[in-house]
Amino acid sequence: MTYGNKIPEEIIDAVRKHHDIVETVGKYVHLTKHGKYMKGLCPFHSEKTPSFTVTPELQIYHCYGCGKGGNVIRFIEEMEGYSFPEAVRVLAEDAGIPVTWASHDGNKNAPQDADRAKIIEAHELTAKLYHHVLNNTKQGQTAKQYLRERGLSDKLIDHFMIGYAPEEWDLLARFLTNRGFDLALMEKGGLLSAKTDGSGYVDRFRNRIMFPIWDRDGKATAFAGRIIGEGQPKYLNSPETMLFTKSRTLYNLHYARPAIRKSKQVVLFEGYMDVIKSWSAGVKNGIATMGTALTDEHCAMLRRQAEEIVVCYDGDDAGQAAAYKSIPMLETAGLKVAVAMLPKGKDPDDYISEYGPEAFLRETIDQPVSVTKFKLIYSRKNHILLKEEGRKNYLLQAVEIIAELDSSTEREVYLKELSREFEISLDSLKQDCYQKRQELQKKKPQGDNNDNSWNNGRNEKRRTSGPPTLMPAYTHAERRLLHVMMRDREVAQAVHDRIGDAFNVEDHAALAAYLYAYFAQGYDPDASRFIATLHDDRLERTAASILMMDGDFPFDETIMNAYIQDIAKVPQFRDIERKKEEMVHAERTGDFLAAAQIASEIITLERQLKGRQDDRF
């Protein structure tokens, strides 16, 4: 038997057994022991009080805040944005388990799998070719000299596999042809361009210094090329392909990930040269977007990796505007944001070359300013402070920025700075700030769009919304019954014989059906293994939530029968309610004969229901 896209069952089991969930989750989340559980801050949403729980006994996790849950494979899927097959493959490779299975269902997607593999193979070979040309040919000497003048050592060039695409029109096309690659597929993968007359293919990149772009697994999937000398465009990226999407790609993430996880901090740069030069200065947690604006997808990826982010964009107006625009996106994703300030007109590359790596670390990366401070500096540049009108407008805008702070202590610190600098009464500034805060409160929606904001660090003072909604008795009965069924084959068999999958909650019925199939294959109760058979995000969350229930409630055959009765009578209750509505409708339309007949049916159903209830006692 196989699970999930032709992956053999024994591989799934081997992967789960090799990767202990506490050890795996512990690489991303700081866990502390609480009885038989491990707890920590959820990596999937921003929270201040730990609601993320790992159960070593069951090898599962569940967050009571956002509802995410599952086994170790699901955790890696969620953290890294992998599909199920990708997560299994990565975990298998990490465990030294040979990857020999197809990664998609049947043969339908096998050609696409083969295409992806070929395009990746071609990119890996192309990176080596361009790197060889840079280091070992006369054609690459000019490019090599340029890189050295930019402060890149041979060690750095080798580490980032920087190369050179010569001016020849078809060097790469011939190279790939000699190795049996389909050139039409290579054009689809972004390495070649079709001739306008349809007679063949030419190299996409020519006379450019080449920077490989890697995916999260460290495989080359695209390139960024910088032209040597004059010409346009100055920078050229690979087109978007089945392997490369700019809005979901972060340069250097695979190299930076260990340092990011260790420090829980990431440094965001604008370009790959900034990342490379900063790496040489000791910034091992630096990444960059690929020639595109920061996206919500980028922010979500970063939040899965880190808790804090230092934005280090260019010191020119465009760079500072981009930094300003990025702040709300990063904060919305749940990241704590700070901004590294560079002198006007300087980018990280320039700064390191001019002042040295130690100064870069000491004066910028290690001394970032708060978001409020950055906003004040940014606002200040837009006003002429030598003129009274400019000073007034700046002060009003500054007070509005400070008013956004929740901490009264922080507000006072900034207001005192303004008071001293501009010789304005602190009381006046406080009064304006208070009025701005009142306006902000009025603009805020009455409800919080985040259903789980009760545990969000940014919503500590949120009003309570009243007691939680009580679930119906049958839902409570179904959850408790499934909790025991997943741990006890005999109980599952007894429930199967009595009601099958006739649970009233759709997800509960689906879980019961999967569970019966699981036990029918001869498997022993194993929460993590059972969850691995589901391959459905919602069902995995539901199963994890039910398994994490406090199992100290009493349970015996009498209680089981009572639960089954509660579940079985729900359809009859619904039938009675439906018939009552039909009777009312018949009476309103004057069809009293039909109404009397329906009333008789209702009495019969109620007697049957009462008889079943009496049988319980």
CSV table of C-alpha atoms in Angstrom, one decimal, residues 294 311 322-332 337 339 371 374-375:
chain,number,residue,atom,x,y,z
A,294,LEU,CA,8.1,42.8,-0.7
A,311,VAL,CA,15.1,46.1,7.5
A,322,ALA,CA,10.4,51.0,0.3
A,323,ALA,CA,11.4,50.4,4.0
A,324,TYR,CA,8.6,52.6,5.2
A,325,LYS,CA,6.1,50.7,3.0
A,326,SER,CA,7.4,47.3,4.2
A,327,ILE,CA,6.8,48.0,7.9
A,328,PRO,CA,3.0,47.5,8.1
A,329,MET,CA,3.2,44.3,6.0
A,330,LEU,CA,5.9,42.8,8.3
A,331,GLU,CA,4.0,43.8,11.4
A,332,THR,CA,0.8,42.4,10.1
A,337,VAL,CA,10.4,45.2,13.1
A,339,VAL,CA,15.3,49.5,10.8
A,371,VAL,CA,9.7,51.6,13.9
A,374,PHE,CA,12.3,55.5,11.8
A,375,LYS,CA,8.9,57.0,11.0
